[in-house]
XYZ file of C-alpha atoms in Angstrom:
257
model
C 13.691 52.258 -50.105
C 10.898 54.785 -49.113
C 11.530 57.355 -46.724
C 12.646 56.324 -43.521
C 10.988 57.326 -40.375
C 13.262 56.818 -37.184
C 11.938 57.109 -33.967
C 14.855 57.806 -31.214
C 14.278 56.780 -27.250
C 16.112 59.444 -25.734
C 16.214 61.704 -28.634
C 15.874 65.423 -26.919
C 19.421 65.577 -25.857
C 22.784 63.972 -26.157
C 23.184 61.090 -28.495
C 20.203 60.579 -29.818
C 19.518 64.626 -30.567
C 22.794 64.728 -32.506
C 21.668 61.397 -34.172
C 18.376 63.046 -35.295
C 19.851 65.720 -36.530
C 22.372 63.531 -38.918
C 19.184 61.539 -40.047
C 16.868 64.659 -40.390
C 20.172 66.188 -42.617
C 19.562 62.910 -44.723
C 16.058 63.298 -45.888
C 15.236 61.066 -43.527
C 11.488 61.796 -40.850
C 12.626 61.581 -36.948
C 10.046 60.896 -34.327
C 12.032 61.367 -30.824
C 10.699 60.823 -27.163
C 11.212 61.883 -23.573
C 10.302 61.448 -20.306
C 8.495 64.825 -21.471
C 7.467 64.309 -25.176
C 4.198 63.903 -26.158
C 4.875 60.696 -28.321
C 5.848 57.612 -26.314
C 7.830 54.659 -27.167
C 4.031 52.637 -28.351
C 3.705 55.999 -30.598
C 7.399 55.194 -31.970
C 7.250 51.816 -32.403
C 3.686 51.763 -34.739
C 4.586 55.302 -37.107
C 8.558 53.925 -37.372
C 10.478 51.508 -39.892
C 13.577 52.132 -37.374
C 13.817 52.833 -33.616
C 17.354 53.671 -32.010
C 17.598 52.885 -28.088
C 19.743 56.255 -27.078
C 19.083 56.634 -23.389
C 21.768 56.325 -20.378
C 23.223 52.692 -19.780
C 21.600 52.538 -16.693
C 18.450 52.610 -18.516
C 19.160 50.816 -21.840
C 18.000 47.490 -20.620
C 14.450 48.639 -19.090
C 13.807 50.547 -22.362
C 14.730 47.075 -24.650
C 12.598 45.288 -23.232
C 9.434 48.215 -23.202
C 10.098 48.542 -27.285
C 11.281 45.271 -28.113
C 7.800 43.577 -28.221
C 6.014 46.237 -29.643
C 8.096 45.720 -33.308
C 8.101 43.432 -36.405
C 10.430 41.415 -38.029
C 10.210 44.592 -40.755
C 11.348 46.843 -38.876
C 15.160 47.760 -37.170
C 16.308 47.967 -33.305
C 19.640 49.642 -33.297
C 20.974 51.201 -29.827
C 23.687 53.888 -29.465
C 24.963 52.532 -25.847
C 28.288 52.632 -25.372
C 28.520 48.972 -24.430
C 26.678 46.639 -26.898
C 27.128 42.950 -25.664
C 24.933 43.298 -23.093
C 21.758 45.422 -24.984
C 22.530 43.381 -28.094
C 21.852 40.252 -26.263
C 18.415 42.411 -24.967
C 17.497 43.583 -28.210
C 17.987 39.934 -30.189
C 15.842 38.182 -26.842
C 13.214 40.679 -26.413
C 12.422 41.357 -30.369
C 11.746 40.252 -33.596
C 12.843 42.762 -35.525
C 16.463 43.368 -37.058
C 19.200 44.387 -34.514
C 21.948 46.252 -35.001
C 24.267 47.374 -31.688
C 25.694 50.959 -33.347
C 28.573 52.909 -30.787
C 29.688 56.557 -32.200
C 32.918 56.735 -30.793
C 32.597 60.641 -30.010
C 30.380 62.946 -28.136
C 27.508 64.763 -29.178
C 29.404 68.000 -29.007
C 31.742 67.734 -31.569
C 31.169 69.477 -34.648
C 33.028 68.045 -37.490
C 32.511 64.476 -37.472
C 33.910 63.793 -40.646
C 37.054 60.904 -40.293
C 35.461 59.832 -36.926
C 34.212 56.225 -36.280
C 31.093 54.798 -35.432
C 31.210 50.563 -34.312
C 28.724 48.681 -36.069
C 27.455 44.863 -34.186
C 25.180 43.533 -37.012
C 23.078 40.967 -34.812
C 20.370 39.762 -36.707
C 19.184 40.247 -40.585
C 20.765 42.515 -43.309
C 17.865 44.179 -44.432
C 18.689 47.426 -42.792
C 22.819 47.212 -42.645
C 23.473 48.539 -45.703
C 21.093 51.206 -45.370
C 22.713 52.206 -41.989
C 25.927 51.908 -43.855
C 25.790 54.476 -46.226
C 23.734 56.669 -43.586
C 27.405 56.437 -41.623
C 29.307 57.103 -44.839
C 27.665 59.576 -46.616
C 27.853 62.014 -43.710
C 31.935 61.450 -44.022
C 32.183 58.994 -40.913
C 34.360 55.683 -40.911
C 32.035 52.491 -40.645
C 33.610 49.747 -38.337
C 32.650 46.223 -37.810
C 32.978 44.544 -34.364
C 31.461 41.338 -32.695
C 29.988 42.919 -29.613
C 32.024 40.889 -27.353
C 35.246 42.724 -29.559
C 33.486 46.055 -28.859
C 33.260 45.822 -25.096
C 36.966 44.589 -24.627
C 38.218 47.208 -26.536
C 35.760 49.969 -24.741
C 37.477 48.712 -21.853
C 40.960 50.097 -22.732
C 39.834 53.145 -24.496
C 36.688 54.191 -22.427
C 37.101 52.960 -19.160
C 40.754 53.045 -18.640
C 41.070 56.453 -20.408
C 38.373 57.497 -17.724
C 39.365 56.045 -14.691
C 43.021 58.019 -15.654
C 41.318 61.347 -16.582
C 38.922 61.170 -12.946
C 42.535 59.788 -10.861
C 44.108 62.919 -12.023
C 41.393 65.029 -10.880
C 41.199 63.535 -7.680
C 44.794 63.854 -6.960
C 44.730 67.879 -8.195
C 41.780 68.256 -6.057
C 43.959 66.859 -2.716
C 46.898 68.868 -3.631
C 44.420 71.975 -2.341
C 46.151 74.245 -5.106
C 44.015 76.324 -6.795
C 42.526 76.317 -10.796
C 43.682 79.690 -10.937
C 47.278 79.131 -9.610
C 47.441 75.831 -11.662
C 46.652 77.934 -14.441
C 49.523 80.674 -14.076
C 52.478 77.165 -14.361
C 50.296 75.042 -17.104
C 52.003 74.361 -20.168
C 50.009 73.426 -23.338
C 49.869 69.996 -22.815
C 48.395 70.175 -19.348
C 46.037 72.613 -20.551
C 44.820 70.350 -22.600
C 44.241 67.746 -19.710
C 42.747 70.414 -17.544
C 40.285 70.909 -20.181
C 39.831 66.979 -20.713
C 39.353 67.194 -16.584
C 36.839 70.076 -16.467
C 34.735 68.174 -18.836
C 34.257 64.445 -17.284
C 33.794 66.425 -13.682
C 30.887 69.141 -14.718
C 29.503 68.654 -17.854
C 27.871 64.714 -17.539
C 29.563 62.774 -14.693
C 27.295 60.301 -14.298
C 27.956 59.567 -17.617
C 31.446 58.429 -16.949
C 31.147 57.062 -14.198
C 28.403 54.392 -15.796
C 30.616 53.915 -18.416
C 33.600 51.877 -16.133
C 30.991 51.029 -13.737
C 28.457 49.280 -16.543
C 31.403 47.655 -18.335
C 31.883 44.075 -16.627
C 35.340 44.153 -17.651
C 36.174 47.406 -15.896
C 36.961 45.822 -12.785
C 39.794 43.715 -14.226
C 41.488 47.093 -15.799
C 41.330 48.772 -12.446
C 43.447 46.051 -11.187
C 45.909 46.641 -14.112
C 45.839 50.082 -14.062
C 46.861 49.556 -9.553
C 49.443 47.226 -10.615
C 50.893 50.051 -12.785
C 50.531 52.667 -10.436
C 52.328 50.229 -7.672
C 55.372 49.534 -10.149
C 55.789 53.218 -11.106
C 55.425 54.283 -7.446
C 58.454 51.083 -6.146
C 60.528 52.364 -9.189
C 60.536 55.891 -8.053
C 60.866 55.366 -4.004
C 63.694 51.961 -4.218
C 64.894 51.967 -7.776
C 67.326 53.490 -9.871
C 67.118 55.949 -12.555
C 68.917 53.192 -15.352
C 65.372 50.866 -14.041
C 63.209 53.217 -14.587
C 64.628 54.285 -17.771
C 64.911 50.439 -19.055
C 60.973 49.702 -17.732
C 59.677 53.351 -19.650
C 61.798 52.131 -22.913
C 60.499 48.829 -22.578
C 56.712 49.823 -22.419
C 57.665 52.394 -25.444
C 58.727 49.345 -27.721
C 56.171 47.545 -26.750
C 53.241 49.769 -27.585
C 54.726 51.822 -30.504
């Protein structure tokens, strides 16, 4: 295959500019635009073999259907969303080209991406998987399969559960009216740790988060789950004894590990 040019939607920051950077470290030419760039996506869509859909959720769908009818049957729509049922459904209805839904599951941030895996939702043709494939592999990531639908359930549990727990906590710490400095002084490691996991979601993107259970159709239905929890920890603590709550924690233990 000749040298790939990839244009990225969304490509100055965030996903898509660590996304660039992994395809630019692969020989490969990267076209990226902004609200701000001087190329646009009509610019992207007629210089690239590949264009990758990396904006917020909010705006995935708009963005789809802008690009979608702009490309060939040659060429490959990916998007790097974390939900994909939804923008794969977009990208197979609003193109002809190839479409593959692609999910890193890790931020932008993190350095070391080597072990790390990225979802792959092949939608339509197979012209481009493989080369996506060994993209993913060659820069030391794990390559993962997933119907869409699969994707989005399991996003539920580890994106928007995890979430909803991490901005609960702060919530609560924030109504206790103690201090970050005086928290500090009694952390141990472990809550350190959460503090840090805390400070994150709240200041660095948290509109990010809060799209992520918000977008996810599912999310609704694990906030019930995750009430129902709360309600039977909170009974067990206030009415029942410590031999019930011991037998409902070892229970929960077996059952998950």
């Amino acid at each position: 295959m000749k040298k790939i040019k990839v244009g990225i939607i969304g490509g100055t920051k965030g996903m898509g500019h660590w996304f660039a950077y992994i395809l630019r470290k692969s020989g490969c030419t990267v076209h990226v635009c902004g609200r701000k760039t001087k190329l646009q996506i009509n610019d992207l869509a007629r210089l690239c073999n590949v264009i990758a859909v990396a904006v917020p959720i909010s705006a995935t769908a708009d963005i789809i259907k802008q690009v979608g009818p702009l490309l060939t049957k040659d060429q490959l729509l990916m998007d790097l969303t974390s939900l994909k049922k939804e923008p794969v459904k977009l990208m197979l209805k609003y193109s002809q080209a190839e479409v593959i839904g692609c999910h890193p599951l890790f931020g932008p941030q993190l350095k070391d991406v080597s072990g790390q895996n990225v979802i792959l939702c092949p939608a339509r043709g197979r012209k481009w998987l493989g080369w996506l494939k060994q993209l993913i592999k060659k820069n030391k990531m794990v390559v993962r399969e997933a119907t869409p639908e699969k994707h989005d359930k399991m996003m539920t549990v580890i994106q928007a559960l995890n979430h909803l727990n991490t901005i609960s906590l702060g919530i609560a710490l924030a109504r206790t009216k103690i201090t970050s400095s005086e928290i500090n002084k009694f952390s141990t490691p472990i809550f350190r740790t959460k503090l840090d996991i805390i400070r994150k979601v709240f200041s660095e993107s948290p509109e990010l988060y809060v799209d992520i259970i918000t977008e996810n159709p599912e999310a609704v239905k694990m906030l019930d789950i995750y009430e129902e929890a709360l309600k039977d920890i909170r009974e067990k603590i206030k009415f029942g004894s410590k031999m019930e709550s011991k037998v409902a924690v070892a229970k929960v233990a077996k059952k998950l590990f």
